[in-house]
Coordinates of C-alpha atoms in Angstrom, one line a residue:
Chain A
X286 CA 44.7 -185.0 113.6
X287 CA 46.7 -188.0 112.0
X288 CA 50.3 -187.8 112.6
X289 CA 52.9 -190.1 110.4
X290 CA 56.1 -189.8 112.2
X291 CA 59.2 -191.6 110.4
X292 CA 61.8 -194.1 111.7
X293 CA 64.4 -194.8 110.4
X294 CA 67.8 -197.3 111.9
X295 CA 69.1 -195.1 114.6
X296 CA 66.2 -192.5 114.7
X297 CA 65.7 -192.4 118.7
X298 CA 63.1 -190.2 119.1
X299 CA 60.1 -191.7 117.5
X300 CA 58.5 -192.8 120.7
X301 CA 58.7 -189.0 122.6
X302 CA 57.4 -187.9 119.4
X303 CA 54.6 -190.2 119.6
X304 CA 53.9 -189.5 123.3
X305 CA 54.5 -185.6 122.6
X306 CA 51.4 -185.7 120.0
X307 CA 48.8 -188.5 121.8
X308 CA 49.2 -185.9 124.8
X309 CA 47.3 -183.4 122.3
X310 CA 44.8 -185.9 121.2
X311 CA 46.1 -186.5 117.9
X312 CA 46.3 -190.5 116.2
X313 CA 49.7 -191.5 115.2
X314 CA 51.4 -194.2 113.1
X315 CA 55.1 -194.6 113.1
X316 CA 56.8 -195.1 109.7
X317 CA 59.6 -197.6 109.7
X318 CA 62.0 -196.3 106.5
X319 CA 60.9 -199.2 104.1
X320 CA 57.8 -198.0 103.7
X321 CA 57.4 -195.9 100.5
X322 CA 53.8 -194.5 100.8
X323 CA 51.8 -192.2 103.6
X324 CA 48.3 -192.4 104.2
X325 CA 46.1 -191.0 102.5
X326 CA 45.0 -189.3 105.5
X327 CA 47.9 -187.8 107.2
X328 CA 47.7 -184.3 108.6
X329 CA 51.3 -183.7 109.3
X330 CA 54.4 -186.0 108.9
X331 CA 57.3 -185.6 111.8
X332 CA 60.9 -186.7 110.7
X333 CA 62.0 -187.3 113.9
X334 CA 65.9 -187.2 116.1
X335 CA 68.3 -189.8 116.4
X336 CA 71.3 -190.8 114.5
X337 CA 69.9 -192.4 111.4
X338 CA 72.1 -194.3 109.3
X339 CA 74.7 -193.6 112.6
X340 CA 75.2 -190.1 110.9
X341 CA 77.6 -191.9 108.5
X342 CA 78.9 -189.6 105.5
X343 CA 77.0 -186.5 106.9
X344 CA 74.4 -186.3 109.3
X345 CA 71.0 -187.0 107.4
X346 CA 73.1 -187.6 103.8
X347 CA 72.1 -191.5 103.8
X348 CA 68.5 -191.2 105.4
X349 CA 67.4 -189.1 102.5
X350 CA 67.8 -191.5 99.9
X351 CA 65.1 -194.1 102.0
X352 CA 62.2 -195.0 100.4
X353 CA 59.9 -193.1 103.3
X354 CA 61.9 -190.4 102.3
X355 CA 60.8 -190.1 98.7
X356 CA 57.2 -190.2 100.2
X357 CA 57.7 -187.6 102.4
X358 CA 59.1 -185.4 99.6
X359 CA 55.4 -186.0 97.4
X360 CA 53.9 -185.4 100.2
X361 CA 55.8 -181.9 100.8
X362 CA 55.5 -181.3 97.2
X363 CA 51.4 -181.6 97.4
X364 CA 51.3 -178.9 99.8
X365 CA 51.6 -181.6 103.0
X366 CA 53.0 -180.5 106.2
X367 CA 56.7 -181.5 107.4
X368 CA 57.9 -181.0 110.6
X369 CA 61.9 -182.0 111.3
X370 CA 63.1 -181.8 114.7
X371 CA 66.8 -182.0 115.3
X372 CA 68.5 -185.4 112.9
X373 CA 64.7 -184.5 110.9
X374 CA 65.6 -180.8 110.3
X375 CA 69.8 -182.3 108.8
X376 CA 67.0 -184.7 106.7
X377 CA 65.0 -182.1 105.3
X378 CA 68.0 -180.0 104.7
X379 CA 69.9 -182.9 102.5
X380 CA 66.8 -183.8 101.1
X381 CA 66.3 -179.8 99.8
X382 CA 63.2 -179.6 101.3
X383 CA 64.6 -176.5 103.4
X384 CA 67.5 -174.4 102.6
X385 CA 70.9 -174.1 103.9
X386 CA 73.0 -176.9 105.5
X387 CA 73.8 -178.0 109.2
X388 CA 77.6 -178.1 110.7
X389 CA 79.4 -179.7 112.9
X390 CA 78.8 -177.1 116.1
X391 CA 81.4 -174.3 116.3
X392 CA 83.2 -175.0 119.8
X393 CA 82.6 -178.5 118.1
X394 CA 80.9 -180.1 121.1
X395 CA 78.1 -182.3 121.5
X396 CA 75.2 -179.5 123.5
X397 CA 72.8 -181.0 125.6
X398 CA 70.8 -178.9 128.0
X399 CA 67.6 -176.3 128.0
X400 CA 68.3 -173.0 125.9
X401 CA 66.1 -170.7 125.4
X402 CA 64.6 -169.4 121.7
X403 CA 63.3 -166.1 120.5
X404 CA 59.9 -166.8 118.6
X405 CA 60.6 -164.7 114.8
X406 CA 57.8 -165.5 113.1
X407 CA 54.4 -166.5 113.9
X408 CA 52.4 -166.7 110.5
X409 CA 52.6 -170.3 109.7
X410 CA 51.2 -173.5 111.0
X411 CA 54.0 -174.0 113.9
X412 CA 53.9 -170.9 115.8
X413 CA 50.5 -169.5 115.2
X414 CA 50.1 -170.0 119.0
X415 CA 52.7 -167.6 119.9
X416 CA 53.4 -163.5 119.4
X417 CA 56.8 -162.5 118.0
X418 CA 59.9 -162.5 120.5
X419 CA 57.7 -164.5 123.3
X420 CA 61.0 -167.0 124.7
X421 CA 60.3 -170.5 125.1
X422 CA 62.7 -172.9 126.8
X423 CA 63.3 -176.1 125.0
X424 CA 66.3 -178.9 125.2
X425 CA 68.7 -178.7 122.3
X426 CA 70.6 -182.1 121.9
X427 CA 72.9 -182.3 118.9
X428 CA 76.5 -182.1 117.5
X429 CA 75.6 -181.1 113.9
X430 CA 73.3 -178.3 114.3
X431 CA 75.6 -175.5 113.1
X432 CA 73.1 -174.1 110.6
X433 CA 74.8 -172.5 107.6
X434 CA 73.2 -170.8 104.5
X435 CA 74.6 -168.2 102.1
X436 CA 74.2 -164.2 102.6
X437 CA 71.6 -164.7 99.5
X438 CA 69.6 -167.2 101.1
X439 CA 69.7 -165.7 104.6
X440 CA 68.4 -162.4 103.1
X441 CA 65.5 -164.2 101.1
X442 CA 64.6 -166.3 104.5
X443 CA 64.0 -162.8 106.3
X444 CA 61.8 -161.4 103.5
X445 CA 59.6 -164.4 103.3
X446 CA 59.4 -164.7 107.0
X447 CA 61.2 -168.0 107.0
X448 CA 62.8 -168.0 110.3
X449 CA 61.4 -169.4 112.7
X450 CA 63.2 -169.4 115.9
X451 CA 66.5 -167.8 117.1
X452 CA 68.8 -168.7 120.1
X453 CA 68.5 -166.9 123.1
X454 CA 68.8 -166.4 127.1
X455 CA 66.3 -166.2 129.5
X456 CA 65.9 -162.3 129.0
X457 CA 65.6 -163.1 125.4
X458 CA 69.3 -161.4 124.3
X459 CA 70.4 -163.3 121.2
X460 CA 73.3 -166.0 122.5
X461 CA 74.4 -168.2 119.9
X462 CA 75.3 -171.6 121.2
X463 CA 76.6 -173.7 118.1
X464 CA 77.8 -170.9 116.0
X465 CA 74.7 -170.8 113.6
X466 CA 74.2 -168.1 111.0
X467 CA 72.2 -165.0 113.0
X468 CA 71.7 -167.6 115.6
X469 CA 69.0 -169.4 113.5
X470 CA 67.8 -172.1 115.9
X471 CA 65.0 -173.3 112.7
X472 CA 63.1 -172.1 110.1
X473 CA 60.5 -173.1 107.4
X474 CA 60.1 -173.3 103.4
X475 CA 59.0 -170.1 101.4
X476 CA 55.6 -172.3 101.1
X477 CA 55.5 -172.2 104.7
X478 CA 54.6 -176.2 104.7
X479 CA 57.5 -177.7 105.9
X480 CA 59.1 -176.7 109.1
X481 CA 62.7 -177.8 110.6
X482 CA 64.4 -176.8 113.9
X483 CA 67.3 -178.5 115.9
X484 CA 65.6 -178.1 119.5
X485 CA 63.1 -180.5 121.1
X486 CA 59.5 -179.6 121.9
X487 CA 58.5 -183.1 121.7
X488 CA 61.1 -183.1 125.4
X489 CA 59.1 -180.5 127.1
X490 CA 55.6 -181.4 127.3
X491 CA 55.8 -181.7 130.8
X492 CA 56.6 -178.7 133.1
X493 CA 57.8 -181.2 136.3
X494 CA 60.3 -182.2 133.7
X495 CA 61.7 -178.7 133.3
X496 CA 59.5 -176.9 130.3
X497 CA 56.0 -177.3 128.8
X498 CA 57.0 -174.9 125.9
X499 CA 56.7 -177.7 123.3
X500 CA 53.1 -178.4 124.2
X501 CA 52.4 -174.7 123.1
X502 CA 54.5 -175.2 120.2
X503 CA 53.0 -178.6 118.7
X504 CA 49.7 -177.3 119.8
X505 CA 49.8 -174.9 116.7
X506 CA 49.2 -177.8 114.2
X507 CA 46.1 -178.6 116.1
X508 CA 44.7 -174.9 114.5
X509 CA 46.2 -175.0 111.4
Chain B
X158 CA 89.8 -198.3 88.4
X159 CA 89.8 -196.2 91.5
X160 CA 88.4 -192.8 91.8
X161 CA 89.5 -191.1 94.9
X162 CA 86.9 -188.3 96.2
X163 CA 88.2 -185.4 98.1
X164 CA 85.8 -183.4 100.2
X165 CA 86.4 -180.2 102.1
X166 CA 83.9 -177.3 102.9
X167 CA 84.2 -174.6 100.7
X168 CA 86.2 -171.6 100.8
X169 CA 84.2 -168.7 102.9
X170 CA 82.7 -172.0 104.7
X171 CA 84.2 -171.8 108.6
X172 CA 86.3 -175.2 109.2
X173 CA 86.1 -175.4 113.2
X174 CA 87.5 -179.0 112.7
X175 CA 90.2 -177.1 110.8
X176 CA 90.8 -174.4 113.3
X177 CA 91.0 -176.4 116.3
X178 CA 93.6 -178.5 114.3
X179 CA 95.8 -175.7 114.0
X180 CA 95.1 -174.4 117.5
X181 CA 96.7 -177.7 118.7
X182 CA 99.7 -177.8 115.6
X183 CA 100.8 -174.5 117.3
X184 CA 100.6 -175.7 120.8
X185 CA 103.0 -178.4 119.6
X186 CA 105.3 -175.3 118.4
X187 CA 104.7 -176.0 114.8
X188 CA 104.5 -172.4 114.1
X189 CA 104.8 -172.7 110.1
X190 CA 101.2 -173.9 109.3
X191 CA 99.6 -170.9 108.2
X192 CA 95.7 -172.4 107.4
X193 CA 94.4 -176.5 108.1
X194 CA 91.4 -177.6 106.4
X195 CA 90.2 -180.7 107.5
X196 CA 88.1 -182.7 105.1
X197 CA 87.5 -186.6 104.0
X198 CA 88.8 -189.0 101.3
X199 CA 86.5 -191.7 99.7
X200 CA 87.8 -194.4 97.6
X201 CA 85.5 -195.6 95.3
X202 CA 86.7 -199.2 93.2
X203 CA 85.1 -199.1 89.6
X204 CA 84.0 -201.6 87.3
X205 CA 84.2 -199.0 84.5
X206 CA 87.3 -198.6 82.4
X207 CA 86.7 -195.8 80.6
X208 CA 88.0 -193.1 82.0
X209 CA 85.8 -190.3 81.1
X210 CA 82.6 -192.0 81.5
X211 CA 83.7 -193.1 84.7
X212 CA 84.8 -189.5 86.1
X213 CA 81.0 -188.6 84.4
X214 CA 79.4 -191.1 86.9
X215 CA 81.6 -190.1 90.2
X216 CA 80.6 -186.8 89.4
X217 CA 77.0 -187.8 89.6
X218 CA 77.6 -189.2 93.0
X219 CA 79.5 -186.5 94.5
X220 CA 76.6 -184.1 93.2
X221 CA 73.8 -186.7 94.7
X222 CA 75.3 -187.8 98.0
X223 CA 78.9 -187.8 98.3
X224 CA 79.1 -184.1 98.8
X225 CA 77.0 -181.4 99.8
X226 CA 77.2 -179.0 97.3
X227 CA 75.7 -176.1 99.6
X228 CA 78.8 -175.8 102.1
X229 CA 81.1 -178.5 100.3
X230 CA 83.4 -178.9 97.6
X231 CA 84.8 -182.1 95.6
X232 CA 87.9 -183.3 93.8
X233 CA 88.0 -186.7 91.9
X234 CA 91.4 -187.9 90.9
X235 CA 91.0 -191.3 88.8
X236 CA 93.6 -194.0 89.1
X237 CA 94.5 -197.1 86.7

């Protein structure tokens, strides 16, 4: 599988990214933000995390208008797949790719540690490997990740199965920890080919390092 | 001219920024303030003199990247 994954200034997760998905045998080729086209070949494209842009205006706001970026949307468009994890999924989000917005976290802290999700849905090309409300634990890492969407949008992601992944504890009890509507942790498009969360799974490939729930998660564009 | 760009989330939006605001306004006994919404202010200098061509084109920009329309609101206020 060939994996595009984009950098842009202050993106800092390009190289986990690209370490996360060589661990599952797949080529990758990172995109610097200049570039304005994807190969032709590309199986999935990864916005990674960081601070692009230094989150100046709003976190993602300034990325979006890169020339990668208008790539990656024609590639969305054609039916590509889109994965955004953490400053990706505020990307997608200000680039309309997914609905709903991201917020300064509630308590209005910056949350870095392991939390663990509830797995919604499993009938898309992310979490095909997993059965509804398994819990994984994966690091979160973010100040913006207050996800935020209207009541009509929350009720038309739940009837098209577009959330993905809800925050939870250990026994898999809802605890919200950034004040997200229904403690959405991500979710995907009503196509169901582009995919955003704010946790890491690209940071828990290893279990020595705390979690190997990523591996499990990343795995399911391997069948896709 | 100078367009000045209010932003502030929108009404029904939670401002925690806001809230925390007024948490510490009442510790310092200002007991008055009722509701703080914390937002940002862009000042934008213009090449365009017309007035309503020019609030056309801020309006564009807020809609495109200045504000996000999904939890965010805008003002412009033109000056000479």
């Amino acid at each position: 599988m060939n994996v595009g994954i984009v950098q842009f200034p202050g993106t800092n997760c390009e190289y986990d990214t690209r370490y996360a998905f060589e661990q599952l045998g797949c080529t990758t080729q990172i995109l610097w933000h200049k570039n304005d086209t994807v190969a032709a070949n590309t199986d999935l494209l990864v916005v990674a995390g960081g601070f692009s842009y230094g989150d100046y205006l709003r976190s993602g706001a300034i990325a979006r208008f890169s020339p990668i970026m208008q790539a990656v949307i024609d590639f969305a468009h054609k039916g590509g797949k889109v994965l955004g994890i953490c400053n990706g999924f505020q990307v997608l989000t200000e680039s309309r790719l997914l609905p709903g917005a991201l917020k300064r976290n509630e308590h209005l802290h910056f949350l870095s540690r392991h939390h663990h999700l509830q797995v919604v849905s499993t009938d898309n090309a992310f979490l095909n490997r997993f059965t509804c409300n398994d819990i994984v634990n994966i690091p979160i890492a973010h100040h913006d990740g207050n996800y935020y969407i209207d009541e009509a949008g929350l009720r038309s992601l739940y009837d098209n199965d577009q959330v993905l992944l809800r925050y939870c504890d250990a026994q898999g009890n809802i605890a919200n920890p950034n004040g997200s509507v229904d403690a959405i942790a991500g979710i995907c498009n009503a196509q169901k080919n582009v995919f955003g969360l704010m946790p890491h799974p690209e940071r828990a490939m290893e279990s020595i390092l705390g979690s190997s729930d990523g591996k499990r998660m990343l795995e399911g564009f391997l069948n896709a | 001219m100078k367009a000045i760009v209010n932003v502030f989330l929108k009404a029904g939006v939670l401002d925690s920024q806001g809230k925390a605001v007024h948490h510490a306004l009442g510790s310092l006994k200002f007991d008055s303030v009722e509701e703080v919404r914390v937002g940002k202010q862009i000042v934008l200098s213009l090449s365009e003199t017309d007035e309503a061509k020019a609030r056309a084109e801020v309006e564009q920009m807020c809609e495109a990247l200045l504000a996000n329309t999904v939890i965010e609101d805008y003002s412009i206020e033109l000056r000479p």
